[in-house]
Amino acid sequence: MVDLLNSVMNLVAPPATMVVMAFAWPLLSFISFSERVYNSYFATENMEDKVVVITGASSAIGEQIAYEYAKRGANLVLVARREQRLRVVSNKAKQIGANHVIIIAADVIKEDDCRRFITQAVNYYGRVDHLVNTASLGHTFYFEEVSDTTVFPHLMDINFWGNVYPTYVALPYLQQTNGRIVVNASVENWLPLPRMSLYSAAKAALVNFYETLRFELNEDVGITIATHGWIGSEMTRGKFMLEEGAEMQWKEEREVSANGGPLEDFAKMIVAGACRGDPYVKFPNWYDVFLLYRVFTPNVLRWTFKLLLSTEGSRRSSLVGVGAGMPLDESSSQMKLMLEGGPPRFPASPPHYTASPPRYPASSPRYPASPPRFAQFNIQEL
């Protein structure tokens, strides 16, 4: 009986769904547009003096998001491993309009580091209103060509655990303020693109994690998932070299600021959407049409990518562990390992406070985080 029912539904459900969508689409689009207009004018969150923690804030999308929050008068906590870059971003954010800015050098793939920077943020400001996770690491290699698998866990750590750990630690404080989590995802979480197998898998896991968390939190904490296609950033310009397996080291001469163009537009959309309470921000929107192809005619996508690959000529991919015995030197750093606001290592400096105490009284969360196990703090206001 069940087999018969499934057979009937396989034949009826897809065309019936298409017919219903064809008739309902105009009405649903009008409702969505009306809701967006209402939220833009009457339900936008005022970020004046609120506290925003941004990971991966040293460059690219994280840097631009910091500037957008600064324009709204927020208090910022900028987190990344590149402390020197954080100083530059901090100074510019204060010039734009941020009330207070503190920088914390930390690694988002380490739970202790995440506990440390969230605890420091709460001790300093007394609250957390928005947590913005932007650290992300991509690649452009064919899976079959990789011989050094030590890069695999690093890609998963940055793209998945680098979001989960900060969320886990910050969640009790966000529940106190009915705050919001902003996630930097990518269209690759459902749109399969060649040479991005591990990146796509990590982003799919990330999006599904936050979709599940959205239901679990039951609107106690809002979640905005931002997905993008290809945008200009250090992701497409930077060069990296590998040290000690999968550890990433940023080449200083490739440090470039991400200004203007699609990246800045995407950052504006993310912050505006988060303040409106939008569950999703998409840039550009036309990528959604491929979702219909994937659901109803998946072969079209497969044929399209086959055609693109067949006209590509000889393969040119990144050199992460490709080839036997290849030294990881300057020549092998020409791979296109792409970073969206990602964080290489910088030595921590001694603690240094230059500002008055926070305006908000610190309060204990429902689930208090344990004290950080660090003898020194690396927190500075600039």
Short mmCIF file of C-alpha atoms in Angstrom, two decimals:
data_model
loop_
_atom_site.label_atom_id
_atom_site.label_comp_id
_atom_site.label_asym_id
_atom_site.label_seq_id
_atom_site.Cartn_x
_atom_site.Cartn_y
_atom_site.Cartn_z
CA MET A 1 0.00 0.00 0.00
CA VAL A 2 2.81 2.38 0.93
CA ASP A 3 4.66 1.55 -2.28
CA LEU A 4 1.55 2.28 -4.31
CA LEU A 5 1.03 5.60 -2.51
CA ASN A 6 4.64 6.63 -3.14
CA SER A 7 4.35 5.70 -6.80
CA VAL A 8 1.23 7.86 -7.19
CA MET A 9 2.78 10.78 -5.32
CA ASN A 10 5.90 10.58 -7.46
CA LEU A 11 3.75 11.13 -10.52
CA VAL A 12 1.29 13.67 -9.08
CA ALA A 13 3.23 15.78 -6.58
CA PRO A 14 5.82 17.44 -8.89
CA PRO A 15 3.41 18.75 -11.56
CA ALA A 16 0.77 19.65 -8.95
CA THR A 17 3.38 21.63 -7.03
CA MET A 18 4.37 23.52 -10.16
CA VAL A 19 0.75 24.42 -10.89
CA VAL A 20 0.13 25.63 -7.32
CA MET A 21 3.34 27.69 -7.38
CA ALA A 22 2.40 29.25 -10.71
CA PHE A 23 -0.90 30.50 -9.29
CA ALA A 24 0.32 31.34 -5.78
CA TRP A 25 3.63 33.00 -6.74
CA PRO A 26 2.22 36.49 -7.47
CA LEU A 27 0.32 36.61 -4.17
CA LEU A 28 3.24 35.26 -2.16
CA SER A 29 5.60 37.74 -3.80
CA PHE A 30 3.24 40.62 -2.96
CA ILE A 31 2.98 39.49 0.67
CA SER A 32 6.75 39.17 0.93
CA PHE A 33 7.29 42.60 -0.62
CA SER A 34 4.71 44.22 1.70
CA GLU A 35 6.31 42.63 4.75
CA ARG A 36 9.74 43.84 3.65
CA VAL A 37 8.50 47.41 3.18
CA TYR A 38 6.78 47.41 6.57
CA ASN A 39 9.85 46.07 8.35
CA SER A 40 12.08 48.60 6.58
CA TYR A 41 10.09 51.58 7.83
CA PHE A 42 8.47 50.45 11.06
CA ALA A 43 10.31 47.41 12.44
CA THR A 44 14.01 48.09 11.82
CA GLU A 45 16.14 47.51 14.90
CA ASN A 46 17.94 50.59 16.21
CA MET A 47 21.58 49.57 16.67
CA GLU A 48 22.63 52.73 18.53
CA ASP A 49 24.81 51.65 21.50
CA LYS A 50 24.07 47.97 20.93
CA VAL A 51 26.90 45.44 20.98
CA VAL A 52 27.92 43.54 17.85
CA VAL A 53 30.56 40.78 17.84
CA ILE A 54 32.03 40.18 14.37
CA THR A 55 34.36 37.27 13.65
CA GLY A 56 36.65 37.35 10.63
CA ALA A 57 36.56 41.15 10.88
CA SER A 58 40.09 41.81 9.63
CA SER A 59 39.18 41.93 5.94
CA ALA A 60 36.68 41.25 3.15
CA ILE A 61 33.02 40.81 4.08
CA GLY A 62 33.70 40.94 7.84
CA GLU A 63 35.47 44.29 7.46
CA GLN A 64 32.66 45.77 5.38
CA ILE A 65 30.01 44.52 7.83
CA ALA A 66 31.91 46.23 10.64
CA TYR A 67 31.70 49.54 8.75
CA GLU A 68 27.97 49.12 8.16
CA TYR A 69 27.30 48.53 11.85
CA ALA A 70 29.59 51.48 12.67
CA LYS A 71 27.41 53.74 10.52
CA ARG A 72 24.48 52.72 12.73
CA GLY A 73 26.29 53.74 15.91
CA ALA A 74 26.87 50.24 17.31
CA ASN A 75 29.57 49.20 19.78
CA LEU A 76 31.84 46.72 18.03
CA VAL A 77 33.89 43.72 19.09
CA LEU A 78 36.18 42.83 16.18
CA VAL A 79 37.67 39.34 16.22
CA ALA A 80 40.29 37.78 13.93
CA ARG A 81 43.83 36.44 14.13
CA ARG A 82 45.40 39.36 12.26
CA GLU A 83 45.68 41.95 15.01
CA GLN A 84 47.46 44.49 12.83
CA ARG A 85 44.61 44.45 10.33
CA LEU A 86 42.07 44.70 13.15
CA ARG A 87 43.70 47.95 14.26
CA VAL A 88 43.21 49.43 10.80
CA VAL A 89 39.57 48.33 10.65
CA SER A 90 38.96 49.59 14.18
CA ASN A 91 40.30 53.07 13.44
CA LYS A 92 38.19 53.40 10.33
CA ALA A 93 35.07 52.10 12.10
CA LYS A 94 35.44 54.76 14.81
CA GLN A 95 35.83 57.45 12.18
CA ILE A 96 32.64 56.26 10.48
CA GLY A 97 30.54 56.37 13.64
CA ALA A 98 31.09 53.43 15.99
CA ASN A 99 30.81 54.53 19.61
CA HIS A 100 33.32 52.06 21.02
CA VAL A 101 35.46 49.44 19.31
CA ILE A 102 37.53 46.72 20.94
CA ILE A 103 39.73 44.26 19.09
CA ILE A 104 40.51 40.72 20.22
CA ALA A 105 43.00 38.44 18.50
CA ALA A 106 41.51 34.94 18.56
CA ASP A 107 41.04 31.79 16.51
CA VAL A 108 37.40 30.86 15.92
CA ILE A 109 38.15 27.16 15.47
CA LYS A 110 39.30 26.93 19.10
CA GLU A 111 36.52 26.75 21.67
CA ASP A 112 38.69 28.29 24.39
CA ASP A 113 39.42 31.30 22.19
CA CYS A 114 35.71 31.71 21.44
CA ARG A 115 34.85 31.52 25.12
CA ARG A 116 37.56 34.09 25.80
CA PHE A 117 36.44 36.75 23.33
CA ILE A 118 32.74 36.39 24.16
CA THR A 119 33.50 36.59 27.89
CA GLN A 120 35.67 39.65 27.36
CA ALA A 121 32.97 41.30 25.27
CA VAL A 122 30.37 40.72 27.99
CA ASN A 123 32.72 41.85 30.75
CA TYR A 124 33.45 45.04 28.85
CA TYR A 125 30.02 45.97 27.47
CA GLY A 126 27.72 43.90 29.67
CA ARG A 127 25.77 42.36 26.79
CA VAL A 128 25.81 40.93 23.26
CA ASP A 129 23.06 41.88 20.77
CA HIS A 130 24.33 40.56 17.43
CA LEU A 131 26.85 37.83 16.66
CA VAL A 132 28.10 37.98 13.07
CA ASN A 133 30.07 34.94 11.88
CA THR A 134 31.98 35.72 8.67
CA ALA A 135 35.18 33.63 8.82
CA SER A 136 35.21 31.28 5.83
CA LEU A 137 37.78 29.38 3.78
CA GLY A 138 37.25 28.11 0.23
CA HIS A 139 39.21 26.22 -2.40
CA THR A 140 39.33 25.59 -6.14
CA PHE A 141 40.89 22.14 -6.43
CA TYR A 142 39.63 18.89 -7.86
CA PHE A 143 39.05 16.41 -5.04
CA GLU A 144 40.77 13.57 -6.90
CA GLU A 145 43.99 15.58 -7.27
CA VAL A 146 44.60 16.15 -3.57
CA SER A 147 47.30 14.01 -2.02
CA ASP A 148 47.73 15.92 1.26
CA THR A 149 44.51 15.34 3.21
CA THR A 150 45.61 17.47 6.17
CA VAL A 151 43.88 20.40 4.49
CA PHE A 152 40.50 18.66 4.75
CA PRO A 153 39.85 19.12 8.49
CA HIS A 154 41.10 22.70 8.30
CA LEU A 155 38.49 23.58 5.67
CA MET A 156 35.76 21.99 7.78
CA ASP A 157 37.02 23.66 10.95
CA ILE A 158 36.91 27.17 9.50
CA ASN A 159 33.66 26.82 7.59
CA PHE A 160 31.67 24.85 10.17
CA TRP A 161 33.16 24.76 13.67
CA GLY A 162 34.38 28.34 13.25
CA ASN A 163 30.69 29.30 13.27
CA VAL A 164 29.37 26.75 15.74
CA TYR A 165 31.79 27.48 18.60
CA PRO A 166 31.14 31.26 18.77
CA THR A 167 27.39 30.57 18.55
CA TYR A 168 27.52 28.01 21.34
CA VAL A 169 29.34 30.37 23.70
CA ALA A 170 27.37 33.53 22.82
CA LEU A 171 23.91 31.95 22.80
CA PRO A 172 23.05 32.48 26.52
CA TYR A 173 23.87 36.18 26.24
CA LEU A 174 21.93 36.53 22.97
CA GLN A 175 18.91 34.94 24.65
CA GLN A 176 19.03 37.61 27.34
CA THR A 177 18.81 40.42 24.78
CA ASN A 178 16.62 38.61 22.21
CA GLY A 179 19.57 39.14 19.93
CA ARG A 180 20.44 37.87 16.48
CA ILE A 181 22.97 35.57 14.81
CA VAL A 182 24.15 36.47 11.31
CA VAL A 183 25.69 33.69 9.24
CA ASN A 184 27.93 34.08 6.19
CA ALA A 185 26.91 31.14 4.01
CA SER A 186 27.12 30.63 0.26
CA VAL A 187 24.95 29.51 -2.63
CA GLU A 188 27.25 26.47 -2.90
CA ASN A 189 25.43 24.96 0.09
CA TRP A 190 22.81 23.71 -2.39
CA LEU A 191 24.18 24.62 -5.85
CA PRO A 192 26.93 22.12 -6.74
CA LEU A 193 29.90 23.76 -8.39
CA PRO A 194 33.02 21.92 -9.62
CA ARG A 195 36.25 22.24 -7.60
CA MET A 196 34.37 23.22 -4.44
CA SER A 197 33.37 19.84 -2.99
CA LEU A 198 34.59 20.30 0.58
CA TYR A 199 33.58 23.94 0.71
CA SER A 200 30.08 23.07 -0.49
CA ALA A 201 29.79 20.24 2.02
CA ALA A 202 30.84 22.48 4.90
CA LYS A 203 28.42 25.24 3.88
CA ALA A 204 25.57 22.72 3.54
CA ALA A 205 26.27 21.46 7.05
CA LEU A 206 26.43 25.04 8.30
CA VAL A 207 23.10 26.09 6.80
CA ASN A 208 21.33 22.97 8.04
CA PHE A 209 22.74 23.53 11.51
CA TYR A 210 21.31 27.05 11.68
CA GLU A 211 18.00 26.05 10.12
CA THR A 212 17.61 23.44 12.86
CA LEU A 213 18.74 25.89 15.53
CA ARG A 214 16.14 28.39 14.29
CA PHE A 215 13.37 25.95 15.22
CA GLU A 216 14.98 25.01 18.52
CA LEU A 217 15.28 28.62 19.68
CA ASN A 218 11.65 29.40 18.82
CA GLU A 219 12.37 33.08 18.03
CA ASP A 220 14.22 33.71 21.32
CA VAL A 221 17.18 34.55 19.12
CA GLY A 222 16.81 35.57 15.48
CA ILE A 223 18.94 34.02 12.75
CA THR A 224 19.80 35.65 9.43
CA ILE A 225 21.44 33.38 6.86
CA ALA A 226 23.25 35.35 4.14
CA THR A 227 24.06 33.48 0.94
CA HIS A 228 26.11 34.88 -1.92
CA GLY A 229 27.36 33.91 -5.31
CA TRP A 230 30.76 35.07 -6.56
CA ILE A 231 31.76 38.41 -5.10
CA GLY A 232 35.03 40.30 -5.30
CA SER A 233 37.18 40.06 -2.18
CA GLU A 234 40.48 38.77 -0.88
CA MET A 235 38.84 35.42 -1.50
CA THR A 236 39.78 35.77 -5.16
CA ARG A 237 42.95 37.82 -4.80
CA GLY A 238 44.89 36.47 -1.86
CA LYS A 239 47.81 34.07 -1.90
CA PHE A 240 48.52 31.63 0.87
CA MET A 241 51.21 29.21 1.78
CA LEU A 242 50.86 26.11 3.91
CA GLU A 243 52.84 25.52 7.05
CA GLU A 244 52.63 22.54 9.36
CA GLY A 245 50.07 20.68 7.31
CA ALA A 246 46.91 22.72 6.98
CA GLU A 247 47.86 25.80 8.97
CA MET A 248 47.34 28.94 6.90
CA GLN A 249 49.75 31.87 6.82
CA TRP A 250 48.76 35.14 5.17
CA LYS A 251 51.42 36.70 2.95
CA GLU A 252 51.80 40.27 4.15
CA GLU A 253 52.26 41.81 0.72
CA ARG A 254 48.85 40.46 -0.30
CA GLU A 255 46.96 42.27 2.47
CA VAL A 256 44.48 44.42 0.61
CA SER A 257 41.44 46.31 1.79
CA ALA A 258 38.10 45.31 0.31
CA ASN A 259 36.36 48.50 -0.76
CA GLY A 260 33.44 49.20 -3.04
CA GLY A 261 31.66 47.04 -5.57
CA PRO A 262 29.63 43.89 -4.90
CA LEU A 263 31.34 43.14 -1.58
CA GLU A 264 30.25 46.44 -0.05
CA ASP A 265 26.76 46.04 -1.50
CA PHE A 266 26.46 42.58 0.02
CA ALA A 267 27.59 43.88 3.42
CA LYS A 268 24.94 46.61 3.30
CA MET A 269 22.29 44.04 2.45
CA ILE A 270 23.37 41.75 5.30
CA VAL A 271 23.27 44.44 7.98
CA ALA A 272 20.03 45.95 6.68
CA GLY A 273 18.45 42.49 6.55
CA ALA A 274 19.63 41.61 10.03
CA CYS A 275 18.23 44.85 11.46
CA ARG A 276 14.89 44.20 9.72
CA GLY A 277 14.83 40.69 11.15
CA ASP A 278 15.00 38.98 7.75
CA PRO A 279 15.60 35.23 7.98
CA TYR A 280 17.52 35.24 4.68
CA VAL A 281 19.66 37.65 2.69
CA LYS A 282 20.58 36.62 -0.86
CA PHE A 283 23.02 38.28 -3.21
CA PRO A 284 22.26 38.13 -6.06
CA ASN A 285 18.68 36.84 -5.97
CA TRP A 286 18.66 35.28 -9.44
CA TYR A 287 20.65 32.29 -8.21
CA ASP A 288 17.40 30.95 -6.75
CA VAL A 289 16.18 29.92 -10.19
CA PHE A 290 18.75 27.13 -10.18
CA LEU A 291 17.00 25.65 -7.14
CA LEU A 292 13.98 24.85 -9.30
CA TYR A 293 16.23 23.11 -11.81
CA ARG A 294 17.89 21.10 -9.07
CA VAL A 295 14.56 19.95 -7.61
CA PHE A 296 12.62 19.25 -10.79
CA THR A 297 15.25 18.75 -13.51
CA PRO A 298 18.59 18.00 -11.81
CA ASN A 299 20.07 16.68 -15.03
CA VAL A 300 20.00 20.18 -16.50
CA LEU A 301 22.54 21.37 -13.93
CA ARG A 302 24.68 18.30 -14.49
CA TRP A 303 24.66 18.78 -18.27
CA THR A 304 25.46 22.47 -17.85
CA PHE A 305 28.51 21.81 -15.71
CA LYS A 306 29.65 19.06 -18.05
CA LEU A 307 29.45 21.51 -20.93
CA LEU A 308 31.39 24.15 -19.02
CA LEU A 309 34.08 21.68 -18.04
CA SER A 310 34.38 20.28 -21.54
CA THR A 311 35.07 23.77 -22.95
CA GLU A 312 37.53 24.59 -20.20
CA GLY A 313 40.44 22.76 -21.77
CA SER A 314 43.21 21.41 -19.60
CA ARG A 315 42.61 21.39 -15.89
CA ARG A 316 44.09 24.17 -13.85
CA SER A 317 43.51 23.82 -10.16
CA SER A 318 45.08 24.82 -6.89
CA LEU A 319 48.18 22.98 -5.78
CA VAL A 320 47.13 21.92 -2.29
CA GLY A 321 48.95 18.67 -1.75
CA VAL A 322 48.80 17.86 -5.47
CA GLY A 323 51.57 15.61 -6.75
CA ALA A 324 53.93 13.33 -4.91
CA GLY A 325 56.54 14.98 -2.79
CA MET A 326 55.71 18.51 -3.90
CA PRO A 327 57.33 21.00 -1.50
CA LEU A 328 54.99 23.50 0.09
CA ASP A 329 57.05 26.51 -0.89
CA GLU A 330 56.33 29.78 -2.71
CA SER A 331 55.55 28.00 -5.97
CA SER A 332 52.92 25.78 -4.37
CA SER A 333 51.37 28.80 -2.68
CA GLN A 334 49.92 29.83 -6.02
CA MET A 335 46.84 27.75 -5.22
CA LYS A 336 43.57 29.53 -5.06
CA LEU A 337 42.74 28.83 -1.45
CA MET A 338 40.23 31.57 -0.89
CA LEU A 339 39.56 33.41 2.31
CA GLU A 340 36.53 35.51 3.23
CA GLY A 341 37.71 37.51 6.19
CA GLY A 342 39.77 34.55 7.37
CA PRO A 343 42.39 34.79 10.04
CA PRO A 344 46.07 33.90 9.95
CA ARG A 345 48.26 34.02 13.03
CA PHE A 346 49.62 36.99 14.86
CA PRO A 347 51.33 37.00 18.24
CA ALA A 348 49.16 38.18 21.09
CA SER A 349 50.13 41.46 22.74
CA PRO A 350 49.84 42.29 26.45
CA PRO A 351 46.49 43.57 27.77
CA HIS A 352 45.83 47.23 27.28
CA TYR A 353 42.79 49.29 28.31
CA THR A 354 42.39 52.87 27.17
CA ALA A 355 38.71 53.58 27.66
CA SER A 356 36.22 54.11 30.45
CA PRO A 357 34.26 51.15 31.83
CA PRO A 358 31.29 49.83 29.86
CA ARG A 359 27.92 51.49 30.13
CA TYR A 360 25.99 48.32 30.75
CA PRO A 361 26.04 46.33 33.97
CA ALA A 362 27.25 42.81 33.37
CA SER A 363 24.70 40.14 34.10
CA SER A 364 25.01 36.39 34.31
CA PRO A 365 23.56 34.34 31.49
CA ARG A 366 21.10 31.57 31.97
CA TYR A 367 23.88 29.14 31.21
CA PRO A 368 27.04 30.90 32.39
CA ALA A 369 30.19 30.27 30.46
CA SER A 370 33.17 29.10 32.47
CA PRO A 371 35.94 31.66 33.04
CA PRO A 372 38.53 31.73 30.29
CA ARG A 373 41.72 29.85 31.05
CA PHE A 374 44.08 32.60 29.97
CA ALA A 375 46.62 34.41 32.08
CA GLN A 376 46.60 37.40 29.75
CA PHE A 377 43.89 39.20 27.87
CA ASN A 378 44.40 40.62 24.44
CA ILE A 379 41.73 43.32 24.35
CA GLN A 380 42.20 46.87 23.23
CA GLU A 381 40.01 49.81 22.49
CA LEU A 382 41.22 52.05 19.70
#
